[in-house]
Structures are given as structure tokens and as C-alpha cells.
Coordinates of C-alpha atoms in Angstrom, one line a residue:
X1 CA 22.9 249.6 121.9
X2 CA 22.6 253.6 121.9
X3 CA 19.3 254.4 119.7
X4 CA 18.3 250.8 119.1
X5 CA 14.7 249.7 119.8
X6 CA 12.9 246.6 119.9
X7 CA 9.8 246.1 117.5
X8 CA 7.5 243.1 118.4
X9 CA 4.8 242.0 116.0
X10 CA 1.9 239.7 117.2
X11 CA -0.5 238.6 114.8
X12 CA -3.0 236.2 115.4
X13 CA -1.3 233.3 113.8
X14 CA 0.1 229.9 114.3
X15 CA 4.1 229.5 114.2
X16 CA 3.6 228.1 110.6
X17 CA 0.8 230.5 108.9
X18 CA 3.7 233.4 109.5
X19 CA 5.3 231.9 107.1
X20 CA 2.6 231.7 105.0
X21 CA 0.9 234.9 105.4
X22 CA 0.7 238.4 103.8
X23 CA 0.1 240.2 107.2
X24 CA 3.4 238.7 108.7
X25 CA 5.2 239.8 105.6
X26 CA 3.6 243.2 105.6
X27 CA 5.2 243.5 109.3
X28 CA 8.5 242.3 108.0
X29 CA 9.2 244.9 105.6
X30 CA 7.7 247.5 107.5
X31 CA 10.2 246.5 109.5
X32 CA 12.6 246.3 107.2
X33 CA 11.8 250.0 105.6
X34 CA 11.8 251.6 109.1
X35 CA 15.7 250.4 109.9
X36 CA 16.5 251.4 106.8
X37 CA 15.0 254.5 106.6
X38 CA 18.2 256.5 106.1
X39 CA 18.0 254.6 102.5
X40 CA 14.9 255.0 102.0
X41 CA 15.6 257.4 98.9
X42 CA 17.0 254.1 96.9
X43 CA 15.0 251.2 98.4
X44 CA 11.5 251.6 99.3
X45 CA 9.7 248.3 98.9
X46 CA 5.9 248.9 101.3
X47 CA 3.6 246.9 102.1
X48 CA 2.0 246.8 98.9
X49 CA 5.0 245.6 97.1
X50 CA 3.7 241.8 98.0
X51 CA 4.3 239.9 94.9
X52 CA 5.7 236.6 96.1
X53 CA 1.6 234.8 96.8
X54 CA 1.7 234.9 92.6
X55 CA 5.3 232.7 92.7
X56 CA 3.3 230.4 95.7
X57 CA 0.1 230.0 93.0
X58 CA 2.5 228.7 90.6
X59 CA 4.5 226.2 92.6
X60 CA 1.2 225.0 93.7
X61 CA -0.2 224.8 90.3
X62 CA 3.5 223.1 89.4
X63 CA 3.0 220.3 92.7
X64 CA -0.2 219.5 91.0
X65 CA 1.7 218.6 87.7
X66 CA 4.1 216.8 89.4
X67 CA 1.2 214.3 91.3
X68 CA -1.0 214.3 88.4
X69 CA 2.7 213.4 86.4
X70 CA 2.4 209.8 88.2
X71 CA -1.1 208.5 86.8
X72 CA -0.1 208.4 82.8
X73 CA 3.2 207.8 83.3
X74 CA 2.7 204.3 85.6
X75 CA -0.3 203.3 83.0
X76 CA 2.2 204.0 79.7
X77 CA 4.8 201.7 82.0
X78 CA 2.1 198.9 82.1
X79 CA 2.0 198.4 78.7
X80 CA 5.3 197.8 78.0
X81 CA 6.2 193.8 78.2
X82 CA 7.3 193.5 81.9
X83 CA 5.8 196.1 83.8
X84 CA 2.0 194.4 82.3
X85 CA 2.6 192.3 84.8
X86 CA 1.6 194.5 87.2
X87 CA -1.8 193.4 86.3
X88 CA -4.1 190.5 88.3
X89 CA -7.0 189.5 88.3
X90 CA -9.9 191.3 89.9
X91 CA -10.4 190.0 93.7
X92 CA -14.1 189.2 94.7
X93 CA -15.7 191.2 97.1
X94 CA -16.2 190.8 100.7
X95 CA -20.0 189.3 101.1
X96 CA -21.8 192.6 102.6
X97 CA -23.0 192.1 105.8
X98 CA -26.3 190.5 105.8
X99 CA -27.3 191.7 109.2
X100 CA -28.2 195.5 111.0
X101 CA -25.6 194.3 113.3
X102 CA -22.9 194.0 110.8
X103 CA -23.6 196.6 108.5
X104 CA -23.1 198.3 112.4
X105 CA -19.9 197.0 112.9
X106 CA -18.5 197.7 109.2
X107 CA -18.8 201.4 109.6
X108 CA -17.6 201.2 113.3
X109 CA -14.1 199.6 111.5
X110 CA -14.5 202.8 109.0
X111 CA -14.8 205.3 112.0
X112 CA -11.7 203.5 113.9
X113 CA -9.8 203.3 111.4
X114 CA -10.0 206.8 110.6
X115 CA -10.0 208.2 114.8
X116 CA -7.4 205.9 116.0
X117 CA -4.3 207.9 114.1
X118 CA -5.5 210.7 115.5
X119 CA -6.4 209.8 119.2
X120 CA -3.6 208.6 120.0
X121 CA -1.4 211.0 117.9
X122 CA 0.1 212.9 121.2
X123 CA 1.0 209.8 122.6
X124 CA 3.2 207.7 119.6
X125 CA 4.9 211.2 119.0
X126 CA 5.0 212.9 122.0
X127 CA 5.3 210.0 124.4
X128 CA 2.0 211.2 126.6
X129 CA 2.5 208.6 129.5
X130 CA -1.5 208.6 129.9
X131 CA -1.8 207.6 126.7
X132 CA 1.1 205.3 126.3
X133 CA -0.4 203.9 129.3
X134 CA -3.4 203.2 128.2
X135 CA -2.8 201.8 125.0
X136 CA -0.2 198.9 126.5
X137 CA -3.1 198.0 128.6
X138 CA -5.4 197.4 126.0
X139 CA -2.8 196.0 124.3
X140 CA -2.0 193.3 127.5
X141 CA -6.1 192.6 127.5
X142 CA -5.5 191.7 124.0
X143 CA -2.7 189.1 124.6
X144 CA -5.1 187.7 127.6
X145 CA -8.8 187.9 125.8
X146 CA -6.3 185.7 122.7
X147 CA -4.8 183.7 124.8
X148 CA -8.2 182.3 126.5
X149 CA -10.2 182.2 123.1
X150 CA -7.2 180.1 121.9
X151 CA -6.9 177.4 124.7
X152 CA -10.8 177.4 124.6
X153 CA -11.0 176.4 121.3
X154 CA -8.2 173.5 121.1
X155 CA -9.9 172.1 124.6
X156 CA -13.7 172.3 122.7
X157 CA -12.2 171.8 119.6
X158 CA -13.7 174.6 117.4
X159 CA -13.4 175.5 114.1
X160 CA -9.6 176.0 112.6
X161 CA -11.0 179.4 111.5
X162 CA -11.0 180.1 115.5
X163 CA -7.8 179.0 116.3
X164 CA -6.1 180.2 113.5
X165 CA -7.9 183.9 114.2
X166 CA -7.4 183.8 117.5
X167 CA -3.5 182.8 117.4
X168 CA -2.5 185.5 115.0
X169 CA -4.4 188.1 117.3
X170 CA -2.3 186.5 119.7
X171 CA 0.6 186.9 117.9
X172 CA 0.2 190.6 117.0
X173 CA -1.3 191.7 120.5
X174 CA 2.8 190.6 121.7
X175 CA 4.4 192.5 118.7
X176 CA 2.9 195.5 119.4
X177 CA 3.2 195.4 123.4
X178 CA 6.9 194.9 122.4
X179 CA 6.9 197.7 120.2
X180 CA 4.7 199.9 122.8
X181 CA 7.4 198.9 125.1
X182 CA 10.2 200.2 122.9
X183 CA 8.7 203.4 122.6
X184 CA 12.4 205.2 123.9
X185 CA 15.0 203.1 121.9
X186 CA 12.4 203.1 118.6
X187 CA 12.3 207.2 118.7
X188 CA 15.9 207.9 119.8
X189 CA 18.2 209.6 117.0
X190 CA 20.9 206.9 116.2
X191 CA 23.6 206.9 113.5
X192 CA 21.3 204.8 111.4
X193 CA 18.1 206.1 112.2
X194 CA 19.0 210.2 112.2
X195 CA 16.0 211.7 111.4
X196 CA 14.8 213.4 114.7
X197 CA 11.3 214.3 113.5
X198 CA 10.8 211.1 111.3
X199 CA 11.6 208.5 113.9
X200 CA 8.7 209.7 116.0
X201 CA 6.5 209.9 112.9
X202 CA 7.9 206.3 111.5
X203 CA 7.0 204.8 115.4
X204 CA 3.0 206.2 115.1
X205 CA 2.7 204.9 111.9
X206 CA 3.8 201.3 112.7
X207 CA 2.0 201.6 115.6
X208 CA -1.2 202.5 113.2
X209 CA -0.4 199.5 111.0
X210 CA -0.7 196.9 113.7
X211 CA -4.0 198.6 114.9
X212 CA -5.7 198.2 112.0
X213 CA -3.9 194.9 110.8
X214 CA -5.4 193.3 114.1
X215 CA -9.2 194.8 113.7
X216 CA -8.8 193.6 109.7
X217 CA -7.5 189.9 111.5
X218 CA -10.5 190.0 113.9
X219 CA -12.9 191.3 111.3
X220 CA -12.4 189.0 109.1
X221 CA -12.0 185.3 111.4
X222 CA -15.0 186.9 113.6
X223 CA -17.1 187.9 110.4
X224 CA -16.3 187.5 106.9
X225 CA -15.0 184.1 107.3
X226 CA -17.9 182.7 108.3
X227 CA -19.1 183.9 105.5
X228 CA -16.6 182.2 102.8
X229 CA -14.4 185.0 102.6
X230 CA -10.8 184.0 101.4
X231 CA -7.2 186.1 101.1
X232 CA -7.9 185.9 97.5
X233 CA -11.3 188.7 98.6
X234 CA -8.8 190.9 100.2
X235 CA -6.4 192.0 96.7
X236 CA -3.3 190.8 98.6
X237 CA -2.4 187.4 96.6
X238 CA 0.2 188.1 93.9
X239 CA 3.0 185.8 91.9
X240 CA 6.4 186.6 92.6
X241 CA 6.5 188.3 89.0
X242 CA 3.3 190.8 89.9
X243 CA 5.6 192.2 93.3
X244 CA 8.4 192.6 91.3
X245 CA 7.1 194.3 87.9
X246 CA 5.2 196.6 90.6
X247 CA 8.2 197.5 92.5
X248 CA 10.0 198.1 89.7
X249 CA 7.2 200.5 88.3
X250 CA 6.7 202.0 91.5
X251 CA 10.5 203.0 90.9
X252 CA 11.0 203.7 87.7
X253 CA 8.2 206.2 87.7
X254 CA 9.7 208.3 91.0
X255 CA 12.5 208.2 89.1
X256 CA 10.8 210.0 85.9
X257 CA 9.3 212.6 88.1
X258 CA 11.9 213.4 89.9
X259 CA 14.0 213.7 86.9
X260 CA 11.3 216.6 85.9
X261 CA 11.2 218.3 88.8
X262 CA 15.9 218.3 88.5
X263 CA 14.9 219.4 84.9
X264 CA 13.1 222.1 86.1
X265 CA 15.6 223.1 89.0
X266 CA 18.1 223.0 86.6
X267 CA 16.2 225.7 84.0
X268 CA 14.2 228.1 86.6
X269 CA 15.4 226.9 90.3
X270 CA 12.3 226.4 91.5
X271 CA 10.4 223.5 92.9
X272 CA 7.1 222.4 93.6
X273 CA 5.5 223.3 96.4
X274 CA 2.7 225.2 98.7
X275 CA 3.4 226.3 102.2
X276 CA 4.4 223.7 104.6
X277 CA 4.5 220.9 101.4
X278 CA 7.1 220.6 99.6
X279 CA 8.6 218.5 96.8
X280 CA 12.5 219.6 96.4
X281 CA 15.6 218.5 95.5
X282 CA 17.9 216.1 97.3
X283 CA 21.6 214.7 97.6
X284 CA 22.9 211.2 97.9
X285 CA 22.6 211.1 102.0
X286 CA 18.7 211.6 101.2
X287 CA 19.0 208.6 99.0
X288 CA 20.7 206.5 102.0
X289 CA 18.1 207.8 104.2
X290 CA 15.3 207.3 102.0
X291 CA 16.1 203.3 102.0
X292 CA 16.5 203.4 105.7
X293 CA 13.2 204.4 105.9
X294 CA 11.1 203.2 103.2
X295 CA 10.5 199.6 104.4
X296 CA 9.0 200.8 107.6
X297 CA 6.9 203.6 105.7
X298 CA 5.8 200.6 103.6
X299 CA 4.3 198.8 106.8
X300 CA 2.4 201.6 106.8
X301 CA 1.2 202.6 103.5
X302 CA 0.3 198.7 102.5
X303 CA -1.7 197.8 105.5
X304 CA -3.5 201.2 106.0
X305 CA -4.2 200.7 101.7
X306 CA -5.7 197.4 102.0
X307 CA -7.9 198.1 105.0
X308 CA -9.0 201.0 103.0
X309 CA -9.3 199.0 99.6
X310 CA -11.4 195.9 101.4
X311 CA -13.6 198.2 103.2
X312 CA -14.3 200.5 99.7
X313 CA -14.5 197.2 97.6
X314 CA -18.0 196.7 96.7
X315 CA -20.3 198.8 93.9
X316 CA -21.6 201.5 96.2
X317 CA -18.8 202.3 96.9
X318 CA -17.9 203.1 93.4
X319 CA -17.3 206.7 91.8
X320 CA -16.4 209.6 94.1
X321 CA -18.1 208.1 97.2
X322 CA -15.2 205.5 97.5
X323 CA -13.1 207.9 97.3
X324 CA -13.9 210.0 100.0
X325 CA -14.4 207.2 102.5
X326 CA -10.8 206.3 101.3
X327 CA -9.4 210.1 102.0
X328 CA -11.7 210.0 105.3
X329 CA -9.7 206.7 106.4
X330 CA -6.6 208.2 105.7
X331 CA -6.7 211.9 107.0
X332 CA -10.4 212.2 108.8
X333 CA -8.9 211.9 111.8
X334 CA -5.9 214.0 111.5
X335 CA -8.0 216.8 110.2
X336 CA -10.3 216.6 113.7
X337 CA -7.3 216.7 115.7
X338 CA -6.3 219.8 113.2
X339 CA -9.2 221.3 114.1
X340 CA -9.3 220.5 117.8
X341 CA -5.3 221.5 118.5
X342 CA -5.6 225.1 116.4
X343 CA -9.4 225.5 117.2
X344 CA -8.8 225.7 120.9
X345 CA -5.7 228.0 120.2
X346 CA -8.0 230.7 118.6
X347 CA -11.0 230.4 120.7
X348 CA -9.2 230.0 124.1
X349 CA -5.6 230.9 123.6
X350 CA -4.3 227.5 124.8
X351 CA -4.2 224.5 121.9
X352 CA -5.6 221.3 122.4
X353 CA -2.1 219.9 123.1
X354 CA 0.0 222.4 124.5
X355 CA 2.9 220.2 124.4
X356 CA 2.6 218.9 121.2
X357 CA 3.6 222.5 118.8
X358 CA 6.3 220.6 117.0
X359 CA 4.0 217.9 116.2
X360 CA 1.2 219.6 115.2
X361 CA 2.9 221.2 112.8
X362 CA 4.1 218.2 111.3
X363 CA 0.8 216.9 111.2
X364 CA -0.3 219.7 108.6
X365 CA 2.0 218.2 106.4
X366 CA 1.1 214.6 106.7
X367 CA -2.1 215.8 105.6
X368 CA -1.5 216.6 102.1
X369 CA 0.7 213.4 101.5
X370 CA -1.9 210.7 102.9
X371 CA -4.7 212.3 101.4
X372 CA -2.6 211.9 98.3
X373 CA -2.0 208.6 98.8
X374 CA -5.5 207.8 99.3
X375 CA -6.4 209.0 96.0
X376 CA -3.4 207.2 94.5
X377 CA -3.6 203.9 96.8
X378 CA -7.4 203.4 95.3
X379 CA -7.0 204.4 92.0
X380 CA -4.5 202.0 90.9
X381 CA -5.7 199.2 92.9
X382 CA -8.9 199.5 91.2
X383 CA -7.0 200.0 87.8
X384 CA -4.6 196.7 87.9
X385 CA -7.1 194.6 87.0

């Protein structure tokens, strides 16, 4: 076009801090003011005209209130007659490890638990074939190492803890080599399944779940049951009445907070959120989508809760420490590879992953939710007692 230019900006930021950043914006209206320059005598807005960080402060301050929202409301449900029965009894803790060796190998289960997520991250999402490689062979040495301790013990007749322990390791090592196998058809966008970016995200998390459900199995039949640990030790044993008053509180008290946050929509049209987080609005499709979904969050979420619950169980743990290890589990390796994708990206220009962008991103908002549901996961566990 006669008299047109081109004006290219490049400031030192990620894809996603652009959208959250006052230099970016600066260069936008510059923009902005330069191509309408011939106006410039009615609209003159400068880079100092920057008032929308104060609006970001309050929708922050606002997602706070909406979390926080969650703790009174579900302990004001569990007084009324039904949802009490939310309420059990409070599970004995796991016998501490009586040995240097297994004090070793409890933190070792704290440190996997929080790496693994992260490790192998690029290859649940991204479908790294190094990676995916890797973790069906570990996966197929599983099955084998099973298999063997299994006939072993029915030839020598060990223990029943043995052959129990050893068949469900069994068992899972197949589901996930299945799954691992599956990778394509799990991921793929279907009519049912049509979140592009979710499906990805939904795989890793199973994926996560079955990783730390078998070190939990093996833990525990190698470990703590030798030392007269029982299910009961482990806060999973509930009547059919407990599962459903909880479920039922679990949704009666999304339901109050999102009716806020409609109220609020409704009077200002705002939401709650901060950057890349966001808690909005939604229409019945969401709904449909949301019960697609949920179940095989859930996987996630429960397993990943009581690993983090068993392993935060006993009184040192109690107070802020437990809760930190219980964020740590969660997010502690997600941070790292944070810090390891973006760090590189400064320092060298190239990012840990260079084909993971999308993901990354994504990553900076799983952040904020697990490390709320860590909080959330561990105090009302500790709290329905």
C-alpha cells in the first residue's frame, strides 16, 4: 500500500507475558497513536495512560475471594443433616520408617512423585518418541520384574502380602503399557472428546495417576505392610453414604460459587482472574464438556491427593510444613521444568523444549490450579474427621 509501513516491536518476552505486560502495551498504543496521528487533536491516549494493571489487581484480589469462597461455605454444608456425613473417622498413620534406609526411600517417593509430571511432561503432551520410548520400556520391565516375583512366590509359597502386591503391579504395569500404547487415538480430537488442548493434558495426567498409584502399590506391599499397615491407614475406606454426601457437597458448593461469580457478571461484567488464570463464565456445551471430562480429571486429582495425604500424614508433618511438601508434590516439578523451558529461553535464546511453546504455556496455568488443589486436597482431608 502507497505510504504504509511496517512497525515490528520485539521485547524480550515470552508469547504469554505480552499479554501481561506494561512494555508490550506501551508499544501497542504508541502504535496506535502514530496511525492515528491525523487524530491526534481528539484522541491522545500515551504511554502513560496505563490504567488497566489497577482492573488486573482487582480481579486477582476477586480470584482470591472466589477460592477462599469454597472453605466456609463446604464447612457450613457439613453441618446440615446429610452433608455431616461427609465426616469419618480419623485414619491411623502409616508406621514411620524405622530404618535410615526407609526414611531414604520415603523422601525418594516425595522427590518422584513431584519430578515425574514434569520429566516426562514433553512426552505425554507432545508425543516426544524418545521419551514415549522410554517410558513403555520401563513400563514392559515392569510387567516382566511382576510377572517373575508372582510365579516365584506361588512356586515358594510366600506371603499373600507378595502375591497380592505383586499381581496388582502386574495388573497396572499392562494398563498403562495399553494406555502408553494408545497415546494417538487417547489425544486425537473426536466428537466426544473435542477439546484439542485438554485431551493431551487429560492423557499426562492419567498417565501421572498410574505412576504414582503403582510406587503407592509397591510402597506399601514392599514396606508398610510388613509393618501392619492396612487400607484403613491410607484415608480411602468410606460407606456408601460418606461418597455420596461428599459428592454432593463437592457440587452443591461449585454451584454456590459459581452462582457468585454470574452474580457478579451480571452487575459489573467482570470475572475473576490474573493473567493466564482465569475463572469465567460458561454455557451449556461447557456443562456437556465438563462431564466428559471430569471422571478422568478425577483419576487424577484422587490418586495424586492420597499419595500426597499418606506421605503428609504423620505430626511432623503438621502446620505449614505439610503443606508445602503437599504443594511441592503437586507443582515442584512443573515449576523446575518452568524454570528450565523459559530459563534457557533468556539465557540462550533457545527454550528447553523448543517444540513444546504451546505446552509450556499451558503449563503456567496448571500451576496455579494444582497448587490450589494442594492446599484444598489437604485441608479438608485433614478437616473431615
Amino acid at each position: 500500500m502507497a505510504g504504509g509501513k511496517r512497525v515490528i516491536y520485539q521485547p524480550n518476552e515470552t508469547h504469554p507475558w505480552n499479554h501481561f505486560s506494561k512494555e508490550s502495551t506501551g508499544h501497542a498504543i504508541d502504535f496506535y497513536d502514530m496511525t492515528f496521528a491525523d487524530y491526534s487533536d481528539r484522541v491522545q491516549i500515551g504511554d502513560d495512560g496505563q490504567t488497566w494493571v489497577f482492573k488486573e489487581y482487582a480481579s486477582f484480589v476477586a480470584l482470591i475471594g472466589f477460592f477462599m469462597l469454597f472453605i466456609p461455605v463446604i464447612r457450613l454444608l457439613s453441618k446440615l443433616p446429610f452433608f455431616k456425613n461427609i465426616y469419618t473417622t480419623k485414619p491411623a498413620p502409616l508406621p514411620e520408617p524405622k530404618t535410615n534406609g526407609g526414611k531414604l526411600a520415603a523422601h525418594i517417593l516425595i522427590i518422584l512423585g513431584a519430578l515425574f509430571p514434569a520429566v516426562f511432561f514433553s512426552a505425554l503432551y507432545g508425543e516426544d518418541f524418545y521419551g514415549m520410548r522410554l517410558l513403555r520400556q520401563i513400563s514392559m520391565v515392569t510387567i516382566a520384574f511382576s510377572g517373575i516375583v508372582l510365579i516365584y512366590s506361588f512356586v515358594k509359597n510366600l506371603d499373600k502380602h507378595i502375591k497380592t502386591g505383586s499381581a496388582v503391579m502386574l495388573l497396572l504395569g499392562v494398563v498403562q503399557y495399553i494406555f502408553l500404547r494408545s497415546q494417538s487415538e487417547f489425544i486425537e480430537v473426536s466428537e466426544f472428546f473435542g477439546g484439542p488442548t485438554v485431551n493431551p493434558i487429560v492423557y499426562w495426567a492419567i498417565n501421572v495417576a498410574i505412576v504414582m498409584l503403582m510406587v503407592m502399590v509397591a510402597y506399601h506391599y514392599v514396606s508398610k505392610k510388613p509393618e501392619g499397615a492396612t487400607i484403613e491407614n491410607y484415608g480411602v475406606k468410606a460407606s456408601f453414604k460418606t461418597i455420596l454426601s461428599s459428592l454432593v457437597t463437592a457440587v452443591v458448593a461449585v454451584a454456590i460459587g459459581y452462582g457468585f461469580l454470574y452474580l457478579i457478571d451480571a452487575l459489573f461484567t467482570v470475572d475473576f482472574r490474573l493473567w493466564t488464570f482465569a475463572v469465567k463464565t460458561f454455557e451449556g456445551q461447557h456443562v456437556v464438556a465438563l462431564l466428559k471430562y471430569a471422571p478422568l480429571f478425577f483419576i487424577y486429582f484422587f490418586i495424586v491427593g492420597v499419595s500426597v495425604n499418606v506421605n503428609t500424614a504423620s505430626e511432623k508433618y503438621d502446620g505449614m510444613k505439610g503443606y508445602i511438601v503437599a504443594i511441592l508434590h503437586f507443582i515442584g516439578g512443573l515449576v523446575l521444568y518452568l524454570v528450565y523451558q523459559y530459563g534457557l529461553l533468556f539465557i540462550t535464546g533457545t527454550a528447553g523444549y523448543p517444540g513444546e511453546s504451546l505446552s509450556s504455556i499451558l503449563v503456567i496455568g496448571l500451576v496455579p490450579v494444582l497448587l490450589i488443589a494442594a492446599v484444598f486436597n489437604r485441608y479438608l482431608f485433614r478437616k473431615n474427621w
